[in-house]
Amino acid sequence: MAIRTIITLPDKRLRQRAEPVAQVDAEVRALMDDLLETMYAAPGIGLAATQIAVPKRVMVLDVAKREDENAGPNPMVFVNPEILWSSEETAAREEGCLSIPEFFEEVVRPVSVHVGYLDREGKRQELEAEGILARCLQHELDHLNGVLFIDHISRLKRDRVLKKFNKAGKRENEERKPGRHDIETERA
Ligand code: GNR
Ligand code: NI
């Protein structure tokens, strides 16, 4: 097992569509283990292979409550996941992403989903999810399609984030941090 580097904006590999896995073999299981180790180290509640620059349809989740002492970790792995059904009912909840550090915004998504996938043994499974699990499943599945949570927010807010993370914008942003003598401090 190994902790892998999580790529962040503006890395274009986050926008690639991941390829289906033909067979859940030892190599895919090693990828699952690296994803879990990297997710726990971050820490995060989900991680898609796309985020460690591996364009394969593999993702992991652990949404177990940390404060619950009785419940231990609950690692979940999904290969070739697909949404079979999503509820009409939607809800807005704040999301974050390890590939977009330090940015959080409310995202509207279906409250419940049913997903089909292959498990660690390559066996086909179905899962009915709601709450944080349903939200995280959709967030991770988006990653496998090159979609980020900022694609679900207003264009104004998205453009602001993209500008902050693009190379020129990031430099500008660094120079505008409080304490520097820039336009904002001059106005204050
Ligand atoms: O750790 C994470 N927390 C989170 C919170 C709300 C909605 C989605 C997530 S997933 C995120 C980890 C991550 O970036 N997975 O792709
Ligand atoms: Ni993410």
mmCIF file of C-alpha atoms and ligand atoms in Angstrom:
data_model
loop_
_atom_site.group_PDB
_atom_site.id
_atom_site.type_symbol
_atom_site.label_atom_id
_atom_site.label_comp_id
_atom_site.label_asym_id
_atom_site.label_seq_id
_atom_site.Cartn_x
_atom_site.Cartn_y
_atom_site.Cartn_z
ATOM 1 C CA MET A 1 0.000 0.000 0.000
ATOM 2 C CA ALA A 2 1.121 3.532 -0.653
ATOM 3 C CA ILE A 3 -0.094 7.068 -0.140
ATOM 4 C CA ARG A 4 -0.390 8.635 -3.588
ATOM 5 C CA THR A 5 -0.348 12.307 -4.585
ATOM 6 C CA ILE A 6 -3.804 13.871 -4.950
ATOM 7 C CA ILE A 7 -3.886 16.133 -8.002
ATOM 8 C CA THR A 8 -5.593 19.533 -7.678
ATOM 9 C CA LEU A 9 -6.956 22.252 -9.962
ATOM 10 C CA PRO A 10 -5.978 23.316 -12.580
ATOM 11 C CA ASP A 11 -4.642 19.811 -13.422
ATOM 12 C CA LYS A 12 -6.404 18.826 -16.676
ATOM 13 C CA ARG A 13 -6.373 15.138 -15.747
ATOM 14 C CA LEU A 14 -9.272 15.929 -13.374
ATOM 15 C CA ARG A 15 -11.343 16.531 -16.535
ATOM 16 C CA GLN A 16 -10.600 13.157 -18.163
ATOM 17 C CA ARG A 17 -13.291 10.498 -18.371
ATOM 18 C CA ALA A 18 -12.036 7.332 -16.654
ATOM 19 C CA GLU A 19 -12.064 3.974 -18.498
ATOM 20 C CA PRO A 20 -14.127 0.984 -17.289
ATOM 21 C CA VAL A 21 -12.217 -1.799 -15.540
ATOM 22 C CA ALA A 22 -12.296 -5.046 -17.582
ATOM 23 C CA GLN A 23 -11.411 -7.347 -14.684
ATOM 24 C CA VAL A 24 -11.071 -6.876 -10.934
ATOM 25 C CA ASP A 25 -7.580 -8.360 -10.618
ATOM 26 C CA ALA A 26 -4.660 -7.941 -8.204
ATOM 27 C CA GLU A 27 -3.651 -4.664 -9.862
ATOM 28 C CA VAL A 28 -7.130 -3.181 -9.368
ATOM 29 C CA ARG A 29 -7.183 -4.396 -5.739
ATOM 30 C CA ALA A 30 -3.799 -2.715 -5.180
ATOM 31 C CA LEU A 31 -5.283 0.487 -6.624
ATOM 32 C CA MET A 32 -8.233 0.203 -4.181
ATOM 33 C CA ASP A 33 -5.795 -0.171 -1.275
ATOM 34 C CA ASP A 34 -3.782 2.878 -2.372
ATOM 35 C CA LEU A 35 -6.994 4.892 -2.745
ATOM 36 C CA LEU A 36 -8.145 3.941 0.758
ATOM 37 C CA GLU A 37 -4.766 4.693 2.327
ATOM 38 C CA THR A 38 -4.565 8.034 0.503
ATOM 39 C CA MET A 39 -8.167 8.907 1.476
ATOM 40 C CA TYR A 40 -7.596 8.122 5.193
ATOM 41 C CA ALA A 41 -4.316 10.061 5.206
ATOM 42 C CA ALA A 42 -5.820 13.170 3.591
ATOM 43 C CA PRO A 43 -8.253 12.806 5.439
ATOM 44 C CA GLY A 44 -11.380 12.561 3.282
ATOM 45 C CA ILE A 45 -14.624 10.579 3.151
ATOM 46 C CA GLY A 46 -14.213 9.528 -0.490
ATOM 47 C CA LEU A 47 -11.627 9.351 -3.263
ATOM 48 C CA ALA A 48 -11.824 8.555 -6.972
ATOM 49 C CA ALA A 49 -8.913 7.063 -8.966
ATOM 50 C CA THR A 50 -9.070 10.171 -11.192
ATOM 51 C CA GLN A 51 -7.796 12.189 -8.212
ATOM 52 C CA ILE A 52 -4.551 10.202 -8.082
ATOM 53 C CA ALA A 53 -4.217 10.535 -11.879
ATOM 54 C CA VAL A 54 -5.294 6.952 -12.621
ATOM 55 C CA PRO A 55 -8.053 7.125 -15.278
ATOM 56 C CA LYS A 56 -9.894 3.938 -14.213
ATOM 57 C CA ARG A 57 -13.461 3.657 -12.931
ATOM 58 C CA VAL A 58 -12.570 2.849 -9.328
ATOM 59 C CA MET A 59 -13.586 4.836 -6.229
ATOM 60 C CA VAL A 60 -13.573 4.388 -2.459
ATOM 61 C CA LEU A 61 -15.650 5.817 0.391
ATOM 62 C CA ASP A 62 -15.785 5.772 4.152
ATOM 63 C CA VAL A 63 -18.582 7.867 5.597
ATOM 64 C CA ALA A 64 -18.506 6.217 9.075
ATOM 65 C CA LYS A 65 -18.852 8.793 11.830
ATOM 66 C CA ARG A 66 -15.498 9.358 13.480
ATOM 67 C CA GLU A 67 -17.041 10.408 16.803
ATOM 68 C CA ASP A 68 -18.922 7.095 17.082
ATOM 69 C CA GLU A 69 -16.564 4.975 19.174
ATOM 70 C CA ASN A 70 -18.519 1.743 18.691
ATOM 71 C CA ALA A 71 -18.355 1.874 14.918
ATOM 72 C CA GLY A 72 -14.932 1.245 13.420
ATOM 73 C CA PRO A 73 -13.875 2.287 9.923
ATOM 74 C CA ASN A 74 -16.149 1.210 7.066
ATOM 75 C CA PRO A 75 -14.109 1.183 3.840
ATOM 76 C CA MET A 76 -16.239 0.763 0.701
ATOM 77 C CA VAL A 77 -14.905 0.143 -2.812
ATOM 78 C CA PHE A 78 -16.737 0.558 -6.104
ATOM 79 C CA VAL A 79 -15.632 -0.564 -9.560
ATOM 80 C CA ASN A 80 -17.501 0.601 -12.709
ATOM 81 C CA PRO A 81 -20.210 2.278 -10.597
ATOM 82 C CA GLU A 82 -23.393 3.526 -12.235
ATOM 83 C CA ILE A 83 -26.461 5.344 -10.967
ATOM 84 C CA LEU A 84 -29.484 3.103 -11.577
ATOM 85 C CA TRP A 85 -32.019 5.445 -10.015
ATOM 86 C CA SER A 86 -32.006 8.849 -8.339
ATOM 87 C CA SER A 87 -34.764 10.450 -6.297
ATOM 88 C CA GLU A 88 -36.806 13.394 -7.556
ATOM 89 C CA GLU A 89 -36.215 14.928 -4.158
ATOM 90 C CA THR A 90 -33.067 17.039 -3.996
ATOM 91 C CA ALA A 91 -31.240 18.869 -1.212
ATOM 92 C CA ALA A 92 -28.527 21.506 -0.945
ATOM 93 C CA ARG A 93 -25.527 20.533 1.207
ATOM 94 C CA GLU A 94 -22.068 22.014 1.569
ATOM 95 C CA GLU A 95 -19.383 20.071 -0.296
ATOM 96 C CA GLY A 96 -15.637 20.200 -0.455
ATOM 97 C CA CYS A 97 -13.100 18.330 -2.574
ATOM 98 C CA LEU A 98 -9.528 17.237 -1.933
ATOM 99 C CA SER A 99 -8.739 18.336 -5.498
ATOM 100 C CA ILE A 100 -10.065 21.869 -4.796
ATOM 101 C CA PRO A 101 -8.484 22.627 -1.394
ATOM 102 C CA GLU A 102 -10.056 25.117 0.986
ATOM 103 C CA PHE A 103 -13.175 25.804 -1.089
ATOM 104 C CA PHE A 104 -16.648 24.840 0.154
ATOM 105 C CA GLU A 105 -20.024 25.546 -1.398
ATOM 106 C CA GLU A 106 -23.580 24.243 -1.298
ATOM 107 C CA VAL A 107 -24.472 21.783 -4.052
ATOM 108 C CA VAL A 108 -27.992 20.621 -4.972
ATOM 109 C CA ARG A 109 -28.213 16.868 -5.643
ATOM 110 C CA PRO A 110 -30.753 14.033 -5.421
ATOM 111 C CA VAL A 111 -31.182 12.930 -1.795
ATOM 112 C CA SER A 112 -31.248 9.166 -2.592
ATOM 113 C CA VAL A 113 -29.623 7.023 -5.272
ATOM 114 C CA HIS A 114 -29.414 3.359 -6.215
ATOM 115 C CA VAL A 115 -26.041 2.326 -7.633
ATOM 116 C CA GLY A 116 -24.780 -0.791 -9.390
ATOM 117 C CA TYR A 117 -21.078 -1.681 -9.246
ATOM 118 C CA LEU A 118 -18.507 -4.466 -8.966
ATOM 119 C CA ASP A 119 -17.108 -5.213 -5.506
ATOM 120 C CA ARG A 120 -13.563 -6.179 -4.455
ATOM 121 C CA GLU A 121 -14.163 -9.726 -5.705
ATOM 122 C CA GLY A 122 -15.514 -8.520 -9.044
ATOM 123 C CA LYS A 123 -19.036 -9.532 -8.054
ATOM 124 C CA ARG A 124 -21.918 -7.339 -9.207
ATOM 125 C CA GLN A 125 -23.689 -5.511 -6.365
ATOM 126 C CA GLU A 126 -26.450 -2.974 -5.890
ATOM 127 C CA LEU A 127 -26.733 -0.420 -3.114
ATOM 128 C CA GLU A 128 -29.525 1.925 -2.025
ATOM 129 C CA ALA A 129 -28.094 5.048 -0.433
ATOM 130 C CA GLU A 130 -29.321 8.270 1.141
ATOM 131 C CA GLY A 131 -27.843 11.127 3.154
ATOM 132 C CA ILE A 132 -24.076 11.614 3.225
ATOM 133 C CA LEU A 133 -23.444 8.230 1.534
ATOM 134 C CA ALA A 134 -25.658 9.140 -1.455
ATOM 135 C CA ARG A 135 -24.020 12.557 -1.685
ATOM 136 C CA CYS A 136 -20.495 11.156 -1.576
ATOM 137 C CA LEU A 137 -21.307 8.420 -4.137
ATOM 138 C CA GLN A 138 -22.511 11.082 -6.579
ATOM 139 C CA HIS A 139 -19.501 13.328 -5.902
ATOM 140 C CA GLU A 140 -17.052 10.446 -6.551
ATOM 141 C CA LEU A 141 -18.937 9.162 -9.599
ATOM 142 C CA ASP A 142 -18.762 12.686 -11.030
ATOM 143 C CA HIS A 143 -14.945 12.542 -10.707
ATOM 144 C CA LEU A 144 -14.872 9.403 -12.888
ATOM 145 C CA ASN A 145 -16.687 11.434 -15.565
ATOM 146 C CA GLY A 146 -14.335 14.416 -15.266
ATOM 147 C CA VAL A 147 -16.978 16.417 -13.396
ATOM 148 C CA LEU A 148 -16.206 18.495 -10.284
ATOM 149 C CA PHE A 149 -18.656 19.807 -7.673
ATOM 150 C CA ILE A 150 -17.987 23.361 -8.851
ATOM 151 C CA ASP A 151 -19.711 22.365 -12.121
ATOM 152 C CA HIS A 152 -22.958 22.254 -10.098
ATOM 153 C CA ILE A 153 -22.677 25.800 -8.652
ATOM 154 C CA SER A 154 -23.323 29.199 -10.247
ATOM 155 C CA ARG A 155 -21.049 30.303 -13.090
ATOM 156 C CA LEU A 156 -20.027 33.385 -11.131
ATOM 157 C CA LYS A 157 -18.807 31.307 -8.178
ATOM 158 C CA ARG A 158 -17.213 28.655 -10.435
ATOM 159 C CA ASP A 159 -15.285 31.227 -12.455
ATOM 160 C CA ARG A 160 -14.033 32.797 -9.231
ATOM 161 C CA VAL A 161 -12.691 29.408 -8.050
ATOM 162 C CA LEU A 162 -11.163 28.550 -11.429
ATOM 163 C CA LYS A 163 -9.430 31.916 -11.507
ATOM 164 C CA LYS A 164 -8.051 31.376 -8.020
ATOM 165 C CA PHE A 165 -6.633 27.989 -9.044
ATOM 166 C CA ASN A 166 -5.355 28.809 -12.515
ATOM 167 C CA LYS A 167 -1.627 29.550 -12.511
ATOM 168 C CA ALA A 168 -1.757 33.276 -13.270
ATOM 169 C CA GLY A 169 -4.770 33.727 -11.006
ATOM 170 C CA LYS A 170 -3.100 31.843 -8.189
ATOM 171 C CA ARG A 171 -0.028 34.107 -8.295
ATOM 172 C CA GLU A 172 -2.305 37.134 -8.241
ATOM 173 C CA ASN A 173 -4.199 35.619 -5.324
ATOM 174 C CA GLU A 174 -1.000 35.045 -3.317
ATOM 175 C CA GLU A 175 -0.017 38.681 -3.839
ATOM 176 C CA ARG A 176 -3.385 39.836 -2.558
ATOM 177 C CA LYS A 177 -3.222 38.060 0.801
ATOM 178 C CA PRO A 178 -3.926 40.305 3.836
ATOM 179 C CA GLY A 179 -0.905 42.133 5.151
ATOM 180 C CA ARG A 180 0.287 43.058 1.690
ATOM 181 C CA HIS A 181 -0.033 46.658 0.575
ATOM 182 C CA ASP A 182 -2.590 46.160 -2.187
ATOM 183 C CA ILE A 183 -5.815 47.798 -3.317
ATOM 184 C CA GLU A 184 -7.888 46.172 -0.579
ATOM 185 C CA THR A 185 -5.613 47.234 2.276
ATOM 186 C CA GLU A 186 -5.365 50.718 0.857
ATOM 187 C CA ARG A 187 -9.158 51.004 0.860
ATOM 188 C CA ALA A 188 -9.497 49.719 4.427
HETATM 189 O O1 GNR B 1 -13.671 14.528 1.962
HETATM 190 C C1 GNR B 1 -14.612 14.904 1.259
HETATM 191 N N1 GNR B 1 -15.710 15.443 1.858
HETATM 192 C C2 GNR B 1 -16.883 15.700 1.176
HETATM 193 C C3 GNR B 1 -17.850 16.482 1.810
HETATM 194 C C4 GNR B 1 -19.040 16.749 1.184
HETATM 195 C C5 GNR B 1 -19.311 16.223 -0.050
HETATM 196 C C6 GNR B 1 -18.365 15.454 -0.699
HETATM 197 C C7 GNR B 1 -17.165 15.180 -0.080
HETATM 198 S S1 GNR B 1 -15.994 14.176 -0.882
HETATM 199 C C8 GNR B 1 -14.522 14.810 -0.206
HETATM 200 C C9 GNR B 1 -13.314 14.031 -0.674
HETATM 201 C C10 GNR B 1 -13.190 14.169 -2.171
HETATM 202 O O2 GNR B 1 -12.780 15.158 -2.737
HETATM 203 N N2 GNR B 1 -13.620 13.162 -2.885
HETATM 204 O O3 GNR B 1 -13.601 13.244 -4.227
HETATM 205 NI NI NI B 2 -13.716 15.322 -4.744
#
